[in-house]
PDB file of C-alpha atoms in Angstrom:
ATOM      1  CA  ASN A   1      82.766  84.711  89.514  1.00 93.00           C
ATOM      2  CA  LYS A   2      84.755  83.794  92.583  1.00 95.00           C
ATOM      3  CA  TYR A   3      86.675  80.678  93.472  1.00 96.00           C
ATOM      4  CA  ALA A   4      87.960  80.056  97.009  1.00 96.00           C
ATOM      5  CA  SER A   5      90.790  77.832  98.176  1.00 94.00           C
ATOM      6  CA  ALA A   6      91.430  75.972 101.377  1.00 93.00           C
ATOM      7  CA  ALA A   7      94.099  77.198 103.795  1.00 95.00           C
ATOM      8  CA  ILE A   8      97.619  77.245 102.352  1.00 95.00           C
ATOM      9  CA  ASP A   9     100.604  76.449 104.575  1.00 96.00           C
ATOM     10  CA  VAL A  10     104.110  77.013 103.222  1.00 96.00           C
ATOM     11  CA  ALA A  11     107.223  75.948 105.126  1.00 96.00           C
ATOM     12  CA  TYR A  12     110.740  77.243 104.552  1.00 95.00           C
ATOM     13  CA  GLY A  13     112.161  75.914 101.263  1.00 95.00           C
ATOM     14  CA  GLU A  14     108.787  74.739  99.897  1.00 96.00           C
ATOM     15  CA  CYS A  15     106.689  75.720  96.908  1.00 97.00           C
ATOM     16  CA  VAL A  16     103.015  74.966  97.426  1.00 97.00           C
ATOM     17  CA  GLU A  17     100.301  75.061  94.791  1.00 97.00           C
ATOM     18  CA  THR A  18      96.584  75.536  95.250  1.00 97.00           C
ATOM     19  CA  THR A  19      94.120  75.022  92.414  1.00 97.00           C
ATOM     20  CA  TYR A  20      90.979  76.963  91.561  1.00 97.00           C
ATOM     21  CA  SER A  21      88.819  74.893  89.196  1.00 97.00           C
ATOM     22  CA  VAL A  22      86.763  77.054  86.851  1.00 96.00           C
ATOM     23  CA  GLY A  23      83.966  75.138  85.149  1.00 93.00           C
ATOM     24  CA  GLY A  24      82.265  77.902  83.213  1.00 83.00           C
ATOM     25  CA  ALA A  25      83.257  78.586  79.617  1.00 88.00           C
ATOM     26  CA  TYR A  26      83.762  82.322  79.249  1.00 93.00           C
ATOM     27  CA  THR A  27      86.412  84.826  78.223  1.00 95.00           C
ATOM     28  CA  VAL A  28      88.393  86.631  80.937  1.00 96.00           C
ATOM     29  CA  ALA A  29      87.794  90.376  81.302  1.00 95.00           C
ATOM     30  CA  ASP A  30      89.533  90.883  84.676  1.00 96.00           C
ATOM     31  CA  VAL A  31      91.382  88.831  87.299  1.00 97.00           C
ATOM     32  CA  ASN A  32      91.916  89.699  90.975  1.00 97.00           C
ATOM     33  CA  LEU A  33      93.300  87.574  93.817  1.00 97.00           C
ATOM     34  CA  TYR A  34      92.477  88.067  97.521  1.00 96.00           C
ATOM     35  CA  ILE A  35      94.977  86.806 100.121  1.00 95.00           C
ATOM     36  CA  GLN A  36      94.456  86.679 103.906  1.00 95.00           C
ATOM     37  CA  GLY A  37      96.554  85.125 106.655  1.00 95.00           C
ATOM     38  CA  LEU A  38     100.008  85.142 108.218  1.00 94.00           C
ATOM     39  CA  ALA A  39     102.887  85.472 105.769  1.00 93.00           C
ATOM     40  CA  GLY A  40     105.569  84.771 108.372  1.00 92.00           C
ATOM     41  CA  ASP A  41     107.496  87.438 106.487  1.00 94.00           C
ATOM     42  CA  MET A  42     106.357  88.633 103.048  1.00 93.00           C
ATOM     43  CA  GLY A  43     110.015  89.137 102.165  1.00 93.00           C
ATOM     44  CA  ASN A  44     110.337  85.333 102.048  1.00 94.00           C
ATOM     45  CA  LEU A  45     107.531  84.664  99.573  1.00 96.00           C
ATOM     46  CA  THR A  46     106.975  84.578  95.826  1.00 97.00           C
ATOM     47  CA  PHE A  47     103.383  84.406  94.544  1.00 97.00           C
ATOM     48  CA  THR A  48     102.788  83.238  90.950  1.00 98.00           C
ATOM     49  CA  LEU A  49      99.388  82.820  89.249  1.00 98.00           C
ATOM     50  CA  ILE A  50      99.136  80.380  86.319  1.00 98.00           C
ATOM     51  CA  SER A  51      96.144  80.286  83.972  1.00 98.00           C
ATOM     52  CA  PRO A  52      94.718  77.135  82.333  1.00 98.00           C
ATOM     53  CA  GLU A  53      96.419  78.268  79.101  1.00 97.00           C
ATOM     54  CA  GLY A  54      99.804  78.202  80.880  1.00 98.00           C
ATOM     55  CA  THR A  55     100.313  81.962  81.184  1.00 98.00           C
ATOM     56  CA  GLU A  56     102.336  82.726  84.334  1.00 98.00           C
ATOM     57  CA  VAL A  57     102.392  86.039  86.193  1.00 98.00           C
ATOM     58  CA  VAL A  58     104.610  86.738  89.196  1.00 98.00           C
ATOM     59  CA  LEU A  59     102.390  88.718  91.576  1.00 97.00           C
ATOM     60  CA  ALA A  60     104.952  89.365  94.314  1.00 96.00           C
ATOM     61  CA  ALA A  61     108.569  88.319  94.789  1.00 95.00           C
ATOM     62  CA  GLU A  62     110.346  88.907  98.090  1.00 93.00           C
ATOM     63  CA  VAL A  63     108.662  92.256  98.771  1.00 94.00           C
ATOM     64  CA  CYS A  64     107.649  93.949 102.024  1.00 93.00           C
ATOM     65  CA  ALA A  65     110.116  92.282 104.355  1.00 93.00           C
ATOM     66  CA  GLY A  66     108.913  92.285 107.956  1.00 92.00           C
ATOM     67  CA  THR A  67     105.195  92.152 107.070  1.00 92.00           C
ATOM     68  CA  ASP A  68     103.455  89.170 108.707  1.00 92.00           C
ATOM     69  CA  GLU A  69      99.677  89.632 108.989  1.00 92.00           C
ATOM     70  CA  VAL A  70      98.203  90.202 105.513  1.00 94.00           C
ATOM     71  CA  GLU A  71      94.790  90.842 103.978  1.00 93.00           C
ATOM     72  CA  PHE A  72      94.942  92.385 100.501  1.00 94.00           C
ATOM     73  CA  THR A  73      93.809  91.914  96.899  1.00 94.00           C
ATOM     74  CA  PHE A  74      96.062  91.798  93.835  1.00 95.00           C
ATOM     75  CA  ASP A  75      94.429  94.003  91.180  1.00 96.00           C
ATOM     76  CA  GLY A  76      95.942  95.208  87.915  1.00 92.00           C
ATOM     77  CA  ASP A  77      93.550  98.146  87.527  1.00 90.00           C
ATOM     78  CA  TYR A  78      93.827 100.034  90.791  1.00 88.00           C
ATOM     79  CA  GLY A  79      95.957 100.396  93.902  1.00 90.00           C
ATOM     80  CA  PHE A  80      99.551 101.091  94.830  1.00 91.00           C
ATOM     81  CA  ALA A  81     102.333  98.874  93.492  1.00 93.00           C
ATOM     82  CA  ILE A  82     102.874  96.100  96.040  1.00 93.00           C
ATOM     83  CA  ASN A  83     106.574  96.930  96.465  1.00 89.00           C
ATOM     84  CA  THR A  84     105.611 100.454  97.609  1.00 89.00           C
ATOM     85  CA  ALA A  85     102.401  99.560  99.483  1.00 86.00           C
ATOM     86  CA  CYS A  86     103.688  97.426 102.335  1.00 89.00           C
ATOM     87  CA  GLY A  87     101.644  99.396 104.855  1.00 85.00           C
ATOM     88  CA  PHE A  88      98.426  98.456 103.018  1.00 83.00           C
ATOM     89  CA  LEU A  89      98.954  94.685 103.054  1.00 87.00           C
ATOM     90  CA  ASN A  90      97.079  94.163 106.333  1.00 84.00           C
ATOM     91  CA  ASN A  91      94.256  96.573 105.660  1.00 76.00           C
ATOM     92  CA  ASP A  92      90.931  94.783 105.066  1.00 78.00           C
ATOM     93  CA  GLY A  93      91.586  93.581 101.536  1.00 79.00           C
ATOM     94  CA  ASP A  94      92.918  96.846 100.076  1.00 89.00           C
ATOM     95  CA  LEU A  95      93.892  96.697  96.413  1.00 92.00           C
ATOM     96  CA  VAL A  96      97.546  96.475  95.419  1.00 94.00           C
ATOM     97  CA  MET A  97      99.090  96.113  91.981  1.00 95.00           C
ATOM     98  CA  PRO A  98     101.289  93.043  91.490  1.00 96.00           C
ATOM     99  CA  VAL A  99     104.872  93.219  90.229  1.00 96.00           C
ATOM    100  CA  GLY A 100     103.868  91.338  87.058  1.00 96.00           C
ATOM    101  CA  ASP A 101     101.119  92.299  84.621  1.00 96.00           C
ATOM    102  CA  ILE A 102      97.989  90.467  85.795  1.00 96.00           C
ATOM    103  CA  GLU A 103      96.117  92.018  82.854  1.00 96.00           C
ATOM    104  CA  VAL A 104      97.784  89.546  80.434  1.00 97.00           C
ATOM    105  CA  PHE A 105      95.015  87.077  81.323  1.00 97.00           C
ATOM    106  CA  ILE A 106      92.409  89.288  79.618  1.00 96.00           C
ATOM    107  CA  GLY A 107      91.038  87.549  76.532  1.00 95.00           C
ATOM    108  CA  GLU A 108      92.034  84.041  77.650  1.00 97.00           C
ATOM    109  CA  GLU A 109      89.443  81.336  78.215  1.00 96.00           C
ATOM    110  CA  ALA A 110      88.620  81.007  81.916  1.00 96.00           C
ATOM    111  CA  ALA A 111      87.631  77.315  81.998  1.00 97.00           C
ATOM    112  CA  GLY A 112      90.131  74.921  83.545  1.00 97.00           C
ATOM    113  CA  ASP A 113      92.483  74.860  86.505  1.00 98.00           C
ATOM    114  CA  TRP A 114      94.057  78.130  87.664  1.00 98.00           C
ATOM    115  CA  VAL A 115      97.056  77.561  89.946  1.00 98.00           C
ATOM    116  CA  LEU A 116      98.439  79.823  92.651  1.00 98.00           C
ATOM    117  CA  GLN A 117     102.008  78.900  93.516  1.00 98.00           C
ATOM    118  CA  ILE A 118     103.523  80.267  96.727  1.00 97.00           C
ATOM    119  CA  CYS A 119     107.229  79.674  97.275  1.00 97.00           C
ATOM    120  CA  HIS A 120     109.084  80.292 100.537  1.00 96.00           C
ATOM    121  CA  ASN A 121     112.568  81.360  99.504  1.00 91.00           C
ATOM    122  CA  GLY A 122     113.640  82.302 103.025  1.00 81.00           C
ATOM    123  CA  PRO A 123     115.961  85.283 102.548  1.00 86.00           C
ATOM    124  CA  GLU A 124     114.462  87.038 105.613  1.00 92.00           C
ATOM    125  CA  SER A 125     113.651  84.155 107.976  1.00 91.00           C
ATOM    126  CA  THR A 126     112.522  80.547 108.153  1.00 92.00           C
ATOM    127  CA  ALA A 127     109.137  81.461 109.670  1.00 92.00           C
ATOM    128  CA  PRO A 128     106.359  79.532 107.883  1.00 94.00           C
ATOM    129  CA  ALA A 129     103.499  81.196 105.992  1.00 95.00           C
ATOM    130  CA  ALA A 130      99.869  80.305 106.725  1.00 95.00           C
ATOM    131  CA  CYS A 131      97.343  81.802 104.347  1.00 93.00           C
ATOM    132  CA  ALA A 132      93.964  81.219 105.968  1.00 94.00           C
ATOM    133  CA  SER A 133      92.112  81.963 102.752  1.00 93.00           C
ATOM    134  CA  SER A 134      92.515  83.049  99.173  1.00 96.00           C
ATOM    135  CA  THR A 135      89.898  83.849  96.557  1.00 97.00           C
ATOM    136  CA  LEU A 136      90.357  84.153  92.812  1.00 97.00           C
ATOM    137  CA  PHE A 137      87.939  86.592  91.162  1.00 97.00           C
ATOM    138  CA  ILE A 138      87.432  86.324  87.399  1.00 96.00           C
ATOM    139  CA  ASN A 139      85.089  88.672  85.570  1.00 94.00           C
ATOM    140  CA  SER A 140      83.690  87.529  82.255  1.00 93.00           C
ATOM    141  CA  GLN A 141      83.922  89.433  79.013  1.00 82.00           C
ATOM    142  CA  GLU A 142      80.485  89.737  77.489  1.00 75.00           C
ATOM    143  CA  PRO A 143      79.804  90.973  73.979  1.00 70.00           C
ATOM    144  CA  TYR A 144      78.428  94.476  74.039  1.00 68.00           C
ATOM    145  CA  PRO A 145      74.979  94.547  72.442  1.00 71.00           C
ATOM    146  CA  ASP A 146      74.455  97.004  69.625  1.00 72.00           C
ATOM    147  CA  TYR A 147      71.505  99.147  70.612  1.00 73.00           C
ATOM    148  CA  THR A 148      71.918 101.521  67.690  1.00 74.00           C
ATOM    149  CA  PRO A 149      68.393 102.070  66.381  1.00 74.00           C
ATOM    150  CA  THR A 150      67.691 101.868  62.688  1.00 72.00           C
ATOM    151  CA  LEU A 151      64.826 104.078  61.691  1.00 68.00           C
ATOM    152  CA  GLU A 152      62.860 103.341  58.584  1.00 75.00           C
ATOM    153  CA  HIS A 153      61.448 106.289  56.695  1.00 66.00           C
ATOM    154  CA  ALA A 154      59.851 106.978  53.366  1.00 71.00           C
ATOM    155  CA  LEU A 155      61.874 108.891  50.777  1.00 71.00           C
ATOM    156  CA  GLY A 156      60.827 112.521  50.883  1.00 69.00           C
ATOM    157  CA  ALA A 157      59.292 112.315  54.350  1.00 65.00           C
ATOM    158  CA  CYS A 158      62.209 114.229  55.831  1.00 66.00           C
ATOM    159  CA  GLY A 159      62.582 116.780  53.065  1.00 63.00           C
ATOM    160  CA  GLU A 160      64.865 114.549  50.967  1.00 57.00           C
ATOM    161  CA  HIS A 161      64.842 114.734  47.154  1.00 54.00           C
TER     162      HIS A 161
END
């Protein structure tokens, strides 16, 4: 399931929130977040994802100073840690691991408003950030069906006594 946002513009000193409204009732199995646009300078920004249950995860905080053009996906299962993967942040949506544990959302209910908060703290510059797009991906946790066959047999048919 994927949920897209409109463009997100963040000026120096601001914290901007964008909301992804999830209508389906299901349990979270995995969460990823795609970001694309101009960061101004990634070293200025803090990204925080907040679930409908109120769980907050800092995805990036003042990392990769000097990086402007970005296109990457936060993923807790695969990729380099974002603070060591600055060269991958503008590489066609490559996977990077956030600084916080995005896997804490697993097992929560998905329905409700998910909020991405982007704050421009400005330690590197006052250049604004302009994320052209972001997409929240939430995979559902489905019960695993039990396909274990039960075979009926008559006593003694298999050499039993």
